[in-house]
Amino acid sequence: MIGWQILGALVIGFTAGIATPWAICMVYGWKINHTVVEGKRLKFTGSAVGLFGNWIKWFLLTLITLGIYGFWLNIALEKWKAEHTVFVD
């Protein structure tokens, strides 16, 4: 997990934040794919491309509202993660 987080931070740093959705999907995917709840394994089905579209939308909303939408940004990201997390049959 530590290695994935370091790699994610390096990706964000080297791309000046442009690849943040990819780094989020990479780290969160590892975390979820290695999680078991009540004997059932979880699987992350999200993709960086899918998150990138939302990322642009959230960025523009934050700019338009002069940063106010930033308070809801984490909630929107957690909602997106939950929508793309399923149980493996």
Coordinates of N, CA, C and O in Angstrom, one line a residue, residues 3 5 10 15 19-20 24-25 29 34 44 49-50 53 57 59 62 64 66-68 73 76-77 79 81 88:
G3 N 3.8 1.6 -1.2 CA 4.4 1.7 -2.5 C 3.5 2.3 -3.5 O 3.9 3.2 -4.3
Q5 N 1.0 4.3 -2.8 CA 0.7 5.7 -2.5 C 1.9 6.6 -2.9 O 1.7 7.7 -3.4
L10 N 4.1 10.4 -6.9 CA 5.1 10.7 -8.0 C 4.4 11.0 -9.3 O 4.8 11.9 -10.0
T15 N 3.2 15.0 -13.3 CA 2.3 15.5 -14.3 C 1.6 16.8 -13.9 O 0.7 17.2 -14.6
A19 N -2.7 14.0 -14.0 CA -3.0 12.6 -13.9 C -3.5 12.2 -12.5 O -3.5 11.0 -12.1
T20 N -4.0 13.2 -11.8 CA -4.6 12.9 -10.4 C -5.7 11.8 -10.5 O -5.7 10.9 -9.6
I24 N -5.6 8.4 -8.2 CA -6.7 8.1 -7.3 C -7.2 6.7 -7.6 O -7.4 5.9 -6.7
C25 N -7.5 6.4 -8.8 CA -8.0 5.1 -9.2 C -7.0 4.0 -8.9 O -7.4 2.9 -8.5
G29 N -8.1 1.6 -6.1 CA -8.4 0.2 -6.7 C -7.6 -0.8 -5.9 O -8.1 -1.9 -5.6
H34 N -8.2 -5.4 -2.3 CA -7.6 -6.2 -1.3 C -8.4 -6.1 0.0 O -7.9 -6.4 1.1
F44 N -13.2 -2.9 -7.4 CA -13.3 -1.5 -7.9 C -13.5 -1.6 -9.4 O -12.6 -2.1 -10.1
V49 N -10.4 7.2 -16.8 CA -11.1 8.0 -17.9 C -12.5 8.5 -17.4 O -12.8 9.6 -17.6
G50 N -13.2 7.6 -16.7 CA -14.5 8.0 -16.2 C -14.4 9.0 -15.1 O -15.2 10.0 -15.0
G53 N -13.5 12.8 -16.5 CA -14.6 13.7 -16.9 C -15.3 14.4 -15.7 O -15.6 15.6 -15.8
K57 N -15.4 18.5 -14.6 CA -16.6 19.1 -14.2 C -16.5 19.7 -12.8 O -16.9 20.9 -12.5
F59 N -13.8 20.6 -11.2 CA -12.8 21.7 -11.2 C -13.5 23.0 -11.7 O -13.3 24.1 -11.1
T62 N -15.8 24.4 -9.1 CA -15.1 25.0 -8.1 C -14.6 26.4 -8.5 O -14.7 27.4 -7.7
I64 N -16.0 28.3 -10.9 CA -17.2 29.2 -11.1 C -17.8 29.7 -9.8 O -18.2 30.9 -9.6
L66 N -16.1 30.2 -7.1 CA -15.0 30.8 -6.3 C -14.6 29.9 -5.1 O -14.3 30.4 -4.1
G67 N -14.5 28.6 -5.4 CA -14.0 27.7 -4.3 C -15.1 27.1 -3.4 O -14.8 26.2 -2.7
I68 N -16.3 27.6 -3.5 CA -17.3 27.1 -2.6 C -17.6 25.6 -2.8 O -17.8 24.9 -1.9
L73 N -16.6 18.8 -2.8 CA -15.8 18.0 -3.8 C -15.5 16.6 -3.2 O -15.6 15.6 -3.9
A76 N -18.5 14.4 -3.3 CA -18.7 13.9 -4.7 C -17.7 12.8 -5.1 O -18.1 11.8 -5.7
L77 N -16.5 12.9 -4.7 CA -15.5 11.9 -5.0 C -15.8 10.6 -4.2 O -15.7 9.5 -4.8
K79 N -18.7 9.6 -3.3 CA -19.9 9.0 -3.9 C -19.5 8.3 -5.2 O -20.0 7.2 -5.4
K81 N -16.6 6.9 -5.8 CA -16.0 5.7 -5.4 C -16.9 4.6 -5.0 O -16.8 3.4 -5.4
V88 N -17.6 -9.1 -5.3 CA -17.3 -10.1 -6.3 C -18.2 -11.3 -5.9 O -18.3 -11.7 -4.8

